[in-house]
Every structure is written in structure tokens, then in C-alpha cells.
PDB file of C-alpha atoms and ligand atoms in Angstrom:
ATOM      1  CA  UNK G 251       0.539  18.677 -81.522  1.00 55.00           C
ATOM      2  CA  UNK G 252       2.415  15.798 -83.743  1.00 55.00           C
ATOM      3  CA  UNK G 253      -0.376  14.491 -85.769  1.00 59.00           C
ATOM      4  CA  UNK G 254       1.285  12.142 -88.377  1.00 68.00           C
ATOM      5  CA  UNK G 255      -0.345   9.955 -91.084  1.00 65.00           C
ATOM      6  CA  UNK G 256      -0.730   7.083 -88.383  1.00 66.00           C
ATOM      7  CA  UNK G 257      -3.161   9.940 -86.305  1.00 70.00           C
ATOM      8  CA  UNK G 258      -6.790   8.106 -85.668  1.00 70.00           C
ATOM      9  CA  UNK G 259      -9.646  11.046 -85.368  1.00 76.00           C
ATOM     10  CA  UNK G 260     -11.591  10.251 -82.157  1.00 85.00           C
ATOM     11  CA  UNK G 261     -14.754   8.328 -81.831  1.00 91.00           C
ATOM     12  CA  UNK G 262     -17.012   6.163 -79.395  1.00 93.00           C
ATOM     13  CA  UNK G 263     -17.488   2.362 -80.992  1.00 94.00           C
ATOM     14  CA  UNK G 264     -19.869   0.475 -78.921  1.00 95.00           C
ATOM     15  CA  UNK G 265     -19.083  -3.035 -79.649  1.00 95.00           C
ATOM     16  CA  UNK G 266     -21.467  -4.900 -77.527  1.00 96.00           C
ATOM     17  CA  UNK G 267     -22.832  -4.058 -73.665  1.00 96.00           C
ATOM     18  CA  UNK G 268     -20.282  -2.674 -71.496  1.00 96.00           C
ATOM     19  CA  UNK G 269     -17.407  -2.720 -74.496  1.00 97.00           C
ATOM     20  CA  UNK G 270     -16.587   0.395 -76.347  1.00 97.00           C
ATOM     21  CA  UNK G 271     -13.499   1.361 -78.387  1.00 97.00           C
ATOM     22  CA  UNK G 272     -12.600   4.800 -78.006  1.00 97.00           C
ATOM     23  CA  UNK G 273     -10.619   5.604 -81.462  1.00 97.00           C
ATOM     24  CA  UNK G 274      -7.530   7.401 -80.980  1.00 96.00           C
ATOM     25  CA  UNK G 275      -8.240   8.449 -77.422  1.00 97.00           C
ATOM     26  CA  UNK G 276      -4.348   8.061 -76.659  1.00 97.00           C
ATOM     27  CA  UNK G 277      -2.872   9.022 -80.071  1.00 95.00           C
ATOM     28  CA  UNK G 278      -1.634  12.705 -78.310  1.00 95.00           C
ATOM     29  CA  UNK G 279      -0.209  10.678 -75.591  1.00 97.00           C
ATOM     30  CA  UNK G 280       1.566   7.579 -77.302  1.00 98.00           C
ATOM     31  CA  UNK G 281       4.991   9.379 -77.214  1.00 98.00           C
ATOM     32  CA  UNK G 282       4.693   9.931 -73.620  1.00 98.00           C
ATOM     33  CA  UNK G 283       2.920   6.722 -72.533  1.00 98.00           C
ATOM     34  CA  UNK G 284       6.322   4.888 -74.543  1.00 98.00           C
ATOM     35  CA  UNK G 285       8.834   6.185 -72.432  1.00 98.00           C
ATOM     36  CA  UNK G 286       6.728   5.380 -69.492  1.00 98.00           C
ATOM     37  CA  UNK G 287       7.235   1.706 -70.768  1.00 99.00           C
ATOM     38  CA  UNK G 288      10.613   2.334 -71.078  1.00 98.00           C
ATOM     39  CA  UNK G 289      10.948   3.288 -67.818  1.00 98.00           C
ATOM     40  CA  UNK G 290       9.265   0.199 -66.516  1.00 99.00           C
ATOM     41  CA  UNK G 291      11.698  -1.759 -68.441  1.00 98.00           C
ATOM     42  CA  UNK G 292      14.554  -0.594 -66.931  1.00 98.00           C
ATOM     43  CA  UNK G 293      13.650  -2.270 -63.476  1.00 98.00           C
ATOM     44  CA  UNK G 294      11.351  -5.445 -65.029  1.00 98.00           C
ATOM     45  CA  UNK G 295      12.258  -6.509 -68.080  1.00 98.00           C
ATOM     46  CA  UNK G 296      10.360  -8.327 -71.088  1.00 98.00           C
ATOM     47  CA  UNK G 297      10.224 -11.633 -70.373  1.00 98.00           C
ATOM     48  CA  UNK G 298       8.380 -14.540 -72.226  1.00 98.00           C
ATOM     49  CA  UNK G 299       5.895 -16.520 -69.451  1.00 98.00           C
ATOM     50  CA  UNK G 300       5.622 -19.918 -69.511  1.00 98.00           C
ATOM     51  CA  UNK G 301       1.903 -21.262 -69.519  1.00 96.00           C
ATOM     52  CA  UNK G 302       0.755 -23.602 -66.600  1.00 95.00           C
ATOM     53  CA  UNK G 303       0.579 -26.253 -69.786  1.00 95.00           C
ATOM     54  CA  UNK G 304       4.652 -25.479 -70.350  1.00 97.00           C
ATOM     55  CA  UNK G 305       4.446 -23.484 -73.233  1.00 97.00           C
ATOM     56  CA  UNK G 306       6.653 -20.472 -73.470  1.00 98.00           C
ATOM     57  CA  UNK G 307       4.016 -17.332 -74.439  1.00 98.00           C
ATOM     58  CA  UNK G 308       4.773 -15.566 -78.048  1.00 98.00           C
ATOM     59  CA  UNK G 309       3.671 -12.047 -76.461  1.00 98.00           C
ATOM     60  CA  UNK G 310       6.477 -10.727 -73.888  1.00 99.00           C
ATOM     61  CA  UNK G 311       5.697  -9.601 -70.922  1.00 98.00           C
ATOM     62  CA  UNK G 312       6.183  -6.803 -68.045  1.00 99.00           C
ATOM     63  CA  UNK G 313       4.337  -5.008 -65.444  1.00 99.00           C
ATOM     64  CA  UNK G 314       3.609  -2.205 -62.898  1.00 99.00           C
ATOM     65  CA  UNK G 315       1.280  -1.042 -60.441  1.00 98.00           C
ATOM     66  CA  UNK G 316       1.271  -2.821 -56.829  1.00 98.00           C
ATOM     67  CA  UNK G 317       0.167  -6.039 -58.532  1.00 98.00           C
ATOM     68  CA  UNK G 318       1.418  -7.821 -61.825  1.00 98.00           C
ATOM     69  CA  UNK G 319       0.155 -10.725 -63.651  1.00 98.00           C
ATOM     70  CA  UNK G 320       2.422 -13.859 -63.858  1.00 98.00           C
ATOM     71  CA  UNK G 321       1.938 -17.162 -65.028  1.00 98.00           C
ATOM     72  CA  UNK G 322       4.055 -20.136 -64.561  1.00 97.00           C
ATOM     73  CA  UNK G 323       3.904 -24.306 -64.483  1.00 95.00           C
ATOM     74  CA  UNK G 324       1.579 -23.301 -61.004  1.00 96.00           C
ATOM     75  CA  UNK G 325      -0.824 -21.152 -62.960  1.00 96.00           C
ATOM     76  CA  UNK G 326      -1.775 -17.655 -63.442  1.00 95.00           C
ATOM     77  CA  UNK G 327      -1.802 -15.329 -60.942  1.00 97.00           C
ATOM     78  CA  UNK G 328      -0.804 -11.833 -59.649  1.00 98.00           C
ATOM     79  CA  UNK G 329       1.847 -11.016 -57.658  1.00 98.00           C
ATOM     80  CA  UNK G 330       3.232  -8.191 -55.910  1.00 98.00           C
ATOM     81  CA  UNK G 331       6.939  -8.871 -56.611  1.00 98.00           C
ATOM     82  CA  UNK G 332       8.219  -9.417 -60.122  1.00 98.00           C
ATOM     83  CA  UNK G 333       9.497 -13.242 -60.043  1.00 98.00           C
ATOM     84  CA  UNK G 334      12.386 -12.209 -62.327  1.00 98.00           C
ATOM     85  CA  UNK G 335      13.786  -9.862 -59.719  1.00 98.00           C
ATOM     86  CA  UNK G 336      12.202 -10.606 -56.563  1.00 98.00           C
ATOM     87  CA  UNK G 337      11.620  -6.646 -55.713  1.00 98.00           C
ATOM     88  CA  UNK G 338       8.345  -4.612 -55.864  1.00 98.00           C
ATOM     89  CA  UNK G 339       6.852  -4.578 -59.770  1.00 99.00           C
ATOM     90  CA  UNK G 340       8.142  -0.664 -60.876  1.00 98.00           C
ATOM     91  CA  UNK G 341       5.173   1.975 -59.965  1.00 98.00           C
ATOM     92  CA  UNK G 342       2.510   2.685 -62.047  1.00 98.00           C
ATOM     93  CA  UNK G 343       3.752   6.050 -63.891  1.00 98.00           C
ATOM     94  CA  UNK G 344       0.703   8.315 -62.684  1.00 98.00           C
ATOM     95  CA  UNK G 345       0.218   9.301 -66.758  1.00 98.00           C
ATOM     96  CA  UNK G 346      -0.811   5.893 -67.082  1.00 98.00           C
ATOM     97  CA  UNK G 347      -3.390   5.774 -64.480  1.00 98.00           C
ATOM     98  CA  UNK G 348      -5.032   9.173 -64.730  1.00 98.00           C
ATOM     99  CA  UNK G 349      -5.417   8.250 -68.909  1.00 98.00           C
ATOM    100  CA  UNK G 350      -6.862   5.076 -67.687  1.00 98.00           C
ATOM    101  CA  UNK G 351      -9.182   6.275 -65.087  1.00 98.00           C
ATOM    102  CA  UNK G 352     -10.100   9.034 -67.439  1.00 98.00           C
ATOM    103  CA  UNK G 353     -10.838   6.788 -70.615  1.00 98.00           C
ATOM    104  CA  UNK G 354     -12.980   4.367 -68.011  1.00 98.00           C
ATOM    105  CA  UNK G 355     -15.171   7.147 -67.442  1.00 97.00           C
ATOM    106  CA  UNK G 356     -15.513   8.253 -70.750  1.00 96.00           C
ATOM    107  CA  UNK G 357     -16.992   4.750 -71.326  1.00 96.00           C
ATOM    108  CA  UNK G 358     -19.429   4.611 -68.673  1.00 95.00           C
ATOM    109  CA  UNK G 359     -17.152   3.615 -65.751  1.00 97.00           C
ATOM    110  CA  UNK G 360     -16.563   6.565 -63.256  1.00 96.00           C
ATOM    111  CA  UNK G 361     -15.173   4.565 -60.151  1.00 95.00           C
ATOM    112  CA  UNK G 362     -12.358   2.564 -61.915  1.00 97.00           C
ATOM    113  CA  UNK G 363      -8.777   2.453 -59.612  1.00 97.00           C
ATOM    114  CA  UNK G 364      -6.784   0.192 -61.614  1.00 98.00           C
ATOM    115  CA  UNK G 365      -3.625  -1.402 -59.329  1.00 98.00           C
ATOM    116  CA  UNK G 366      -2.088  -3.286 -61.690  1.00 98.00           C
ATOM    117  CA  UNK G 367      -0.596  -2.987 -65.572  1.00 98.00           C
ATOM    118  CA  UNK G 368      -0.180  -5.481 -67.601  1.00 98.00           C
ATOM    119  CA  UNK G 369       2.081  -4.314 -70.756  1.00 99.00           C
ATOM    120  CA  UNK G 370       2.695  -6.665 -73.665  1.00 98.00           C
ATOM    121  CA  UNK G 371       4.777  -6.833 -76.457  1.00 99.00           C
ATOM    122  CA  UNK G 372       3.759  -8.718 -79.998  1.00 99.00           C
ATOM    123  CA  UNK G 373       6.748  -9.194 -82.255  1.00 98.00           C
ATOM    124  CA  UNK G 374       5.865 -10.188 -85.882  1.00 98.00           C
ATOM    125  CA  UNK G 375       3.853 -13.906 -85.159  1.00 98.00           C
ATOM    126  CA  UNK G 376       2.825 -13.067 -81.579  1.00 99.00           C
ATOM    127  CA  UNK G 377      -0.649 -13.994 -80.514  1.00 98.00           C
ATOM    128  CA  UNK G 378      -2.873 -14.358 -77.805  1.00 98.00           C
ATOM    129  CA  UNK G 379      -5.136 -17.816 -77.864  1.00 97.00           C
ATOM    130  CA  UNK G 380      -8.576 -17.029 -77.204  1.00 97.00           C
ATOM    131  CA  UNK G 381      -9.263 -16.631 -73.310  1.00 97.00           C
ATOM    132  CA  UNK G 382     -10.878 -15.398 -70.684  1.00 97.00           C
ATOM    133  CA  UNK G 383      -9.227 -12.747 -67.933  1.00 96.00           C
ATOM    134  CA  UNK G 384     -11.032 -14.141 -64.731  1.00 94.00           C
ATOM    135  CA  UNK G 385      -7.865 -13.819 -61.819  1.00 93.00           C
ATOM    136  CA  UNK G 386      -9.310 -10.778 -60.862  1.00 94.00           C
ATOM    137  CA  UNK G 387     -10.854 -10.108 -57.692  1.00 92.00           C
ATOM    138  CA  UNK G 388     -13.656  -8.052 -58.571  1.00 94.00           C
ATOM    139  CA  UNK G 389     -15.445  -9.034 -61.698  1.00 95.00           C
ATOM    140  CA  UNK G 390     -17.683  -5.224 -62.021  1.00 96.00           C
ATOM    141  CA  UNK G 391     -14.519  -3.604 -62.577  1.00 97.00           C
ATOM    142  CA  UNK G 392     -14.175  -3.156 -66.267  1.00 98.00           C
ATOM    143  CA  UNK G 393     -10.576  -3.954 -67.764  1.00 98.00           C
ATOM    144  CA  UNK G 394      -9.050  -0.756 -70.140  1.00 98.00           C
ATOM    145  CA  UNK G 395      -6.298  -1.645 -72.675  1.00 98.00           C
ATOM    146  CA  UNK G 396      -4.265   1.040 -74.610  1.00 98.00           C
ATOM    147  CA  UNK G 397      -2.584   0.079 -77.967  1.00 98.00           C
ATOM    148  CA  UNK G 398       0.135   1.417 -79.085  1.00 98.00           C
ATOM    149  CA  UNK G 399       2.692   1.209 -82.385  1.00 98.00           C
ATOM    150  CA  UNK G 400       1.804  -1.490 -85.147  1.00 98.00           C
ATOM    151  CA  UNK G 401      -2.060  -2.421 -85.849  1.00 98.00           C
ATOM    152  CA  UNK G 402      -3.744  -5.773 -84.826  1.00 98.00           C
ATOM    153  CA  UNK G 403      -6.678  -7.922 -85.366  1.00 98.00           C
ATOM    154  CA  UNK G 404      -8.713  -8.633 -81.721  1.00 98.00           C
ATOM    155  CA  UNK G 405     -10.937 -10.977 -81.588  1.00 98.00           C
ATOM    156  CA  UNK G 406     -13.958 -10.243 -79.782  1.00 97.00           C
ATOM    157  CA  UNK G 407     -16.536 -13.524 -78.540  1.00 98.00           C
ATOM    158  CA  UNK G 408     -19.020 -14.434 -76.061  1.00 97.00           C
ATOM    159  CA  UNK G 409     -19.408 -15.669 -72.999  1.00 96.00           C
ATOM    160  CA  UNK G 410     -19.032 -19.355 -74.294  1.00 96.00           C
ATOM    161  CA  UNK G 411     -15.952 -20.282 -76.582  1.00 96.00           C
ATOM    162  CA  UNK G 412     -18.158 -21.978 -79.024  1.00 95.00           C
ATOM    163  CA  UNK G 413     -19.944 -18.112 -79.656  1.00 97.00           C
ATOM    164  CA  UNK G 414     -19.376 -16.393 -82.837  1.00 97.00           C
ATOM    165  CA  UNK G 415     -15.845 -14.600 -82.871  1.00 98.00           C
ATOM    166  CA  UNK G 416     -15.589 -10.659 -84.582  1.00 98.00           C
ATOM    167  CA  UNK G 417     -12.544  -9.002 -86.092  1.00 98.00           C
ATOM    168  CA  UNK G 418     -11.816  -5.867 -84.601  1.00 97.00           C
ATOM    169  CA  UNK G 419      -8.607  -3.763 -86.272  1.00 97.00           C
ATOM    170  CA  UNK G 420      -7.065  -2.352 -83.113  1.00 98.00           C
ATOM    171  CA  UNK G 421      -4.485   0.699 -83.756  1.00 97.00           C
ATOM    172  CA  UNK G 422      -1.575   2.814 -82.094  1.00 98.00           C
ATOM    173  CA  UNK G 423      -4.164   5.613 -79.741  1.00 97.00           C
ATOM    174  CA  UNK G 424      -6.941   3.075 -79.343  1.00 98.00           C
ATOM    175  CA  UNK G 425      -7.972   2.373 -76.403  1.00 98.00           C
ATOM    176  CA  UNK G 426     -10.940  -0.238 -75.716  1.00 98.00           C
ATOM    177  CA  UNK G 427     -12.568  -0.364 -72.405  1.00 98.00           C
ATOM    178  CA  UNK G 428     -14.293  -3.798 -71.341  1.00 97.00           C
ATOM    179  CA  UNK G 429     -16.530  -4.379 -68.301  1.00 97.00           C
ATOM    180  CA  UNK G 430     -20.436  -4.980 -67.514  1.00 97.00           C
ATOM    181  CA  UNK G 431     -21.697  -8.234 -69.712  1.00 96.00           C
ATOM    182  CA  UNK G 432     -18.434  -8.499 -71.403  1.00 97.00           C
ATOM    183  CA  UNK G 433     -16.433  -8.658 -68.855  1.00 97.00           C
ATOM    184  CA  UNK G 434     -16.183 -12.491 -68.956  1.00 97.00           C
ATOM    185  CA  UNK G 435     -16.287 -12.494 -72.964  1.00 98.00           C
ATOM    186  CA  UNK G 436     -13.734 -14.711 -75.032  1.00 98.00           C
ATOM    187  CA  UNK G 437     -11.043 -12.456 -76.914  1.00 98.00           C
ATOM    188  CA  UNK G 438      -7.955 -13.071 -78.192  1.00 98.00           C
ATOM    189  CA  UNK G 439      -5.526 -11.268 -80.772  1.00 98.00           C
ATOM    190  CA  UNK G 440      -4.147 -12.526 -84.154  1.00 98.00           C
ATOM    191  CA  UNK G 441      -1.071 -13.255 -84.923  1.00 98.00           C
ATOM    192  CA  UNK G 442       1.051  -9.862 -85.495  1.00 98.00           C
ATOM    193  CA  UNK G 443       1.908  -9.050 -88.946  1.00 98.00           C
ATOM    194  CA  UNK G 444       5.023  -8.023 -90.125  1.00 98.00           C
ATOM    195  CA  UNK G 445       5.539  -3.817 -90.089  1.00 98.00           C
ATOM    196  CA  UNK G 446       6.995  -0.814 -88.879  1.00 98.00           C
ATOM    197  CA  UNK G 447       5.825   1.839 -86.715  1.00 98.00           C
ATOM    198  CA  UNK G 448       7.449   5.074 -85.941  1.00 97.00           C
ATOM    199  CA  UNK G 449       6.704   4.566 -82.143  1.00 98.00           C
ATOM    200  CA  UNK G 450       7.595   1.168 -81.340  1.00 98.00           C
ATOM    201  CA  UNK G 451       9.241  -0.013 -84.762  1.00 98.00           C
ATOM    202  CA  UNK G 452       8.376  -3.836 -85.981  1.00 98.00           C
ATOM    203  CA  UNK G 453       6.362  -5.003 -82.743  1.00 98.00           C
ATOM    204  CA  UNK G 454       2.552  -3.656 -80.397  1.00 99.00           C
ATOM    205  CA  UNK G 455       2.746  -2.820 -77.433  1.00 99.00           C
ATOM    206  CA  UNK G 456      -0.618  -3.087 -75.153  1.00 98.00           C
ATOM    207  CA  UNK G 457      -1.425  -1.753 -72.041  1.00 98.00           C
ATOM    208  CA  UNK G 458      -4.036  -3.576 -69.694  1.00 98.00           C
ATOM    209  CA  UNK G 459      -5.017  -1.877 -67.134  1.00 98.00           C
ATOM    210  CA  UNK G 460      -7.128  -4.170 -64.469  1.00 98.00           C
ATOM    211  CA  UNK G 461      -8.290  -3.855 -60.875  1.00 97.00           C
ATOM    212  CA  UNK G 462      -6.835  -7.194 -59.646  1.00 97.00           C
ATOM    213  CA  UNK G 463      -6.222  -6.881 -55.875  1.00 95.00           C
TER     214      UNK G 463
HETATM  215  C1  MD3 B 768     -12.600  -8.446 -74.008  1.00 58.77           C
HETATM  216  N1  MD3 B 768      -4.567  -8.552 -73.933  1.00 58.77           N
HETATM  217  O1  MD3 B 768      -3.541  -9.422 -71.627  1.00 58.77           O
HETATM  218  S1  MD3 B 768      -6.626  -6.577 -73.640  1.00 58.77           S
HETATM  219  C2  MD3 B 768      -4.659  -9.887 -71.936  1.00 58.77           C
HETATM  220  O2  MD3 B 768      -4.060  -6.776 -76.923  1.00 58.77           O
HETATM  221  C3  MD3 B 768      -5.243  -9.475 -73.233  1.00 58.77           C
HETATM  222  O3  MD3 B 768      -2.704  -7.635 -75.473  1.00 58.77           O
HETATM  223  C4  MD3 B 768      -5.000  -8.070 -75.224  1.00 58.77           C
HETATM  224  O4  MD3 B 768      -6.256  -9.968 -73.606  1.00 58.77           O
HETATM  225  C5  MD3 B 768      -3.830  -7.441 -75.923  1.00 58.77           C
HETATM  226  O5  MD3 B 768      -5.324 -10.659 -71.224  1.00 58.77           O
HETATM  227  C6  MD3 B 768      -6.039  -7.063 -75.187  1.00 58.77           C
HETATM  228  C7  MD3 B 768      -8.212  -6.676 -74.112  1.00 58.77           C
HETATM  229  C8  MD3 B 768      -9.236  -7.327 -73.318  1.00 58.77           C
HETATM  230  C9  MD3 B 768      -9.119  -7.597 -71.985  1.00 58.77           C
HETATM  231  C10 MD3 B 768     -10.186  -8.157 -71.321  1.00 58.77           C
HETATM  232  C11 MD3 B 768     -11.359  -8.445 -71.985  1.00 58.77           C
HETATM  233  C12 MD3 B 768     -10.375  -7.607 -73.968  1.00 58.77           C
HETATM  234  C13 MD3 B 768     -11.448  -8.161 -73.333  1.00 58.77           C
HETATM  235  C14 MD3 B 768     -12.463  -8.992 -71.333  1.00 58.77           C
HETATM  236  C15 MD3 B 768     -13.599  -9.254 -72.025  1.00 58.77           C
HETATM  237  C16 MD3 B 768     -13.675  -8.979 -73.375  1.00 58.77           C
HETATM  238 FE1   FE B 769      -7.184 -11.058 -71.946  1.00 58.77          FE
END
């Protein structure tokens, strides 16, 4: 074991139908799941996306699995080769999908097969804009994400933009798991703020793990 101050105990949050947090689920495993990011970085590099609107994205970018998710001035989509280097996105390291399956079931989800892994990097500033994730195929497959190194602030909002938006602290082991009636809902993450972590240093790295083929 290497608990450290950082260590979250674990717990079940249910945050709304189908959404739980599972507290510190990957906390034994951040180590491990880090150099499987590294690894994917070796072959497909971060790499800031550029919206469909033409703005370069804050969060950097990478994936693996058989399918990644790109966006460009033709829109989001995924893709089995990484635009960057035209070859194969890197595979998905099978730590990463058996902790993803597993924490899907934990949550209610026993069939989940994710094929594709989107990892993102938030430097101090980064931020996601409040969204939706609807370019996957199959909308009853829940979406599992996996934070790791410095804290963040995710918002959490309906199914209509105009809903009422929650603050939820997200931190390095926690893993949230998203699918049934809030599948579809609005989320987005605050701007990063300035730290250090003794995993990843000064940025967050998230995992989002999706069935998208
Ligand atoms: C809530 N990433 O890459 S995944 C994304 O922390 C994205 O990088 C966030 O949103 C991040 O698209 C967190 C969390 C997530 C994904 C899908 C959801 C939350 C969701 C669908 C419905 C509600
Ligand atoms: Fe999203």
C-alpha cells in the first residue's frame, strides 16, 4: 500500500439517477494507471483540438482504445486513426479497461465494454464549457471517468442547459460513472486552479472511458 495524505477513503455518492461517484475507487491504482498514460503518450501525443467553431481547446488531448474522439473545423467525431499520426490510436492498456468495467459494475452497470479512452489534461486555467457527450453510438451505455492528480470542480446539470448546475469537487482516485437518465445531462468542469500533485505535478488528468463504436 502507499496511502499518502492525498488518499480518499472509499464511498458510493449517488448524485442523481444513473450517476454515482465512487470516492477513491482508483486511489491504489493512480501510480499504475499514470504510466499507462505515459505509455499512450509515447505513440499519440497531447495535442490541443480545435473546436468545429475554430477555437483551440484549453484541455489537451490523447486517446486509446480502437476508437478516439477528435474534433476539428468538420466537427466532433471518433476515429480509428489518430489524425496527428495517421496510425491506429495506441491500445487500451488492459488495467484501464478491467478498472473501468469493474467500477461500471460497481455502479449498477454489469455489461459495460468500453472501446475507446478519452484522456485529458487540465493545466492551471483549463476548462471544459458546459456540454453534452452525444457522438456515441449507443446512448444506454453509461460513460466512466477516472481522475487523477490535482482536484477540480465538475459541474453537474440537466437535461436542458437552462437546468440548475451543482458543484461537485472531483479528486485524484475518483472515479464517477454516468449512464441511465443522466446520460444526456449538461456537465462541464471549472477552470483548473493552480497546484501541485505528487502524481501528475501542476495539471488533472481524466480518463473517459465511453462505448462509442
Ligand atoms: C455527466 N470530461 O471529455 S467526464 C468529456 O473531467 C468530459 O475531463 C470531463 O466531460 C473531464 O466529455 C469529465 C465526465 C462526464 C462524462 C459524461 C457525462 C460527465 C457526464 C454525461 C452526463 C453527465
Ligand atoms: Fe463530456
Amino acid at each position: 500500500m502507499n496511502l499518502s495524505l492525498f488518499d480518499v477513503p472509499r464511498e458510493t455518492v449517488a448524485l442523481a439517477e444513473g450517476a454515482v461517484v465512487l470516492r477513491g475507487f482508483a486511489t491504489g491504482h493512480d501510480a499504475a494507471l499514470c504510466e499507462g498514460v505515459q505509455g499512450v503518450l509515447a505513440r499519440s501525443p497531447w495535442r490541443h483540438m480545435i473546436t468545429p467553431g475554430g477555437f483551440r481547446m484549453s484541455v489537451a488531448m490523447t486517446n486509446c482504445g480502437s476508437l478516439g474522439w477528435v474534433s476539428d473545423e468538420r466537427g466532433y467525431r471518433y476515429a480509428a486513426a489518430d489524425p496527428m499520426t495517421g496510425e491506429a490510436w495506441p491500445a487500451m492498456p488492459e488495467l484501464f479497461a478491467t478498472l473501468a468495467t469493474e467500477a461500471a459494475r460497481e455502479a449498477g452497470y454489469p455489461y459495460f465494454a468500453p472501446d475507446a479512452c478519452l484522456i485529458n489534461r487540465y493545466e492551471p486555467g483549463a476548462k471544459l464549457t458546459l456540454h453534452q457527450d452525444r457522438n456515441e453510438r449507443d446512448m444506454d451505455a453509461p460513460i466512466v471517468s477516472f481522475s487523477l492528480g490535482l482536484p477540480a470542480v465538475f459541474l453537474f446539470g440537466g437535461n436542458k442547459r437552462s437546468q440548475p448546475i451543482r458543484r461537485i469537487a472531483l479528486v485524484n482516485g475518483d472515479v464517477a460513472v454516468w449512464g441511465g437518465e443522466s446520460r444526456l445531462r449538461y456537465h462541464g468542469v471549472m477552470p483548473l486552479r493552480e497546484g501541485n500533485h505528487p502524481l501528475t505535478g501542476a495539471c488533472r488528468i481524466n480518463l473517459t472511458f465511453r462505448k462509442a463504436g
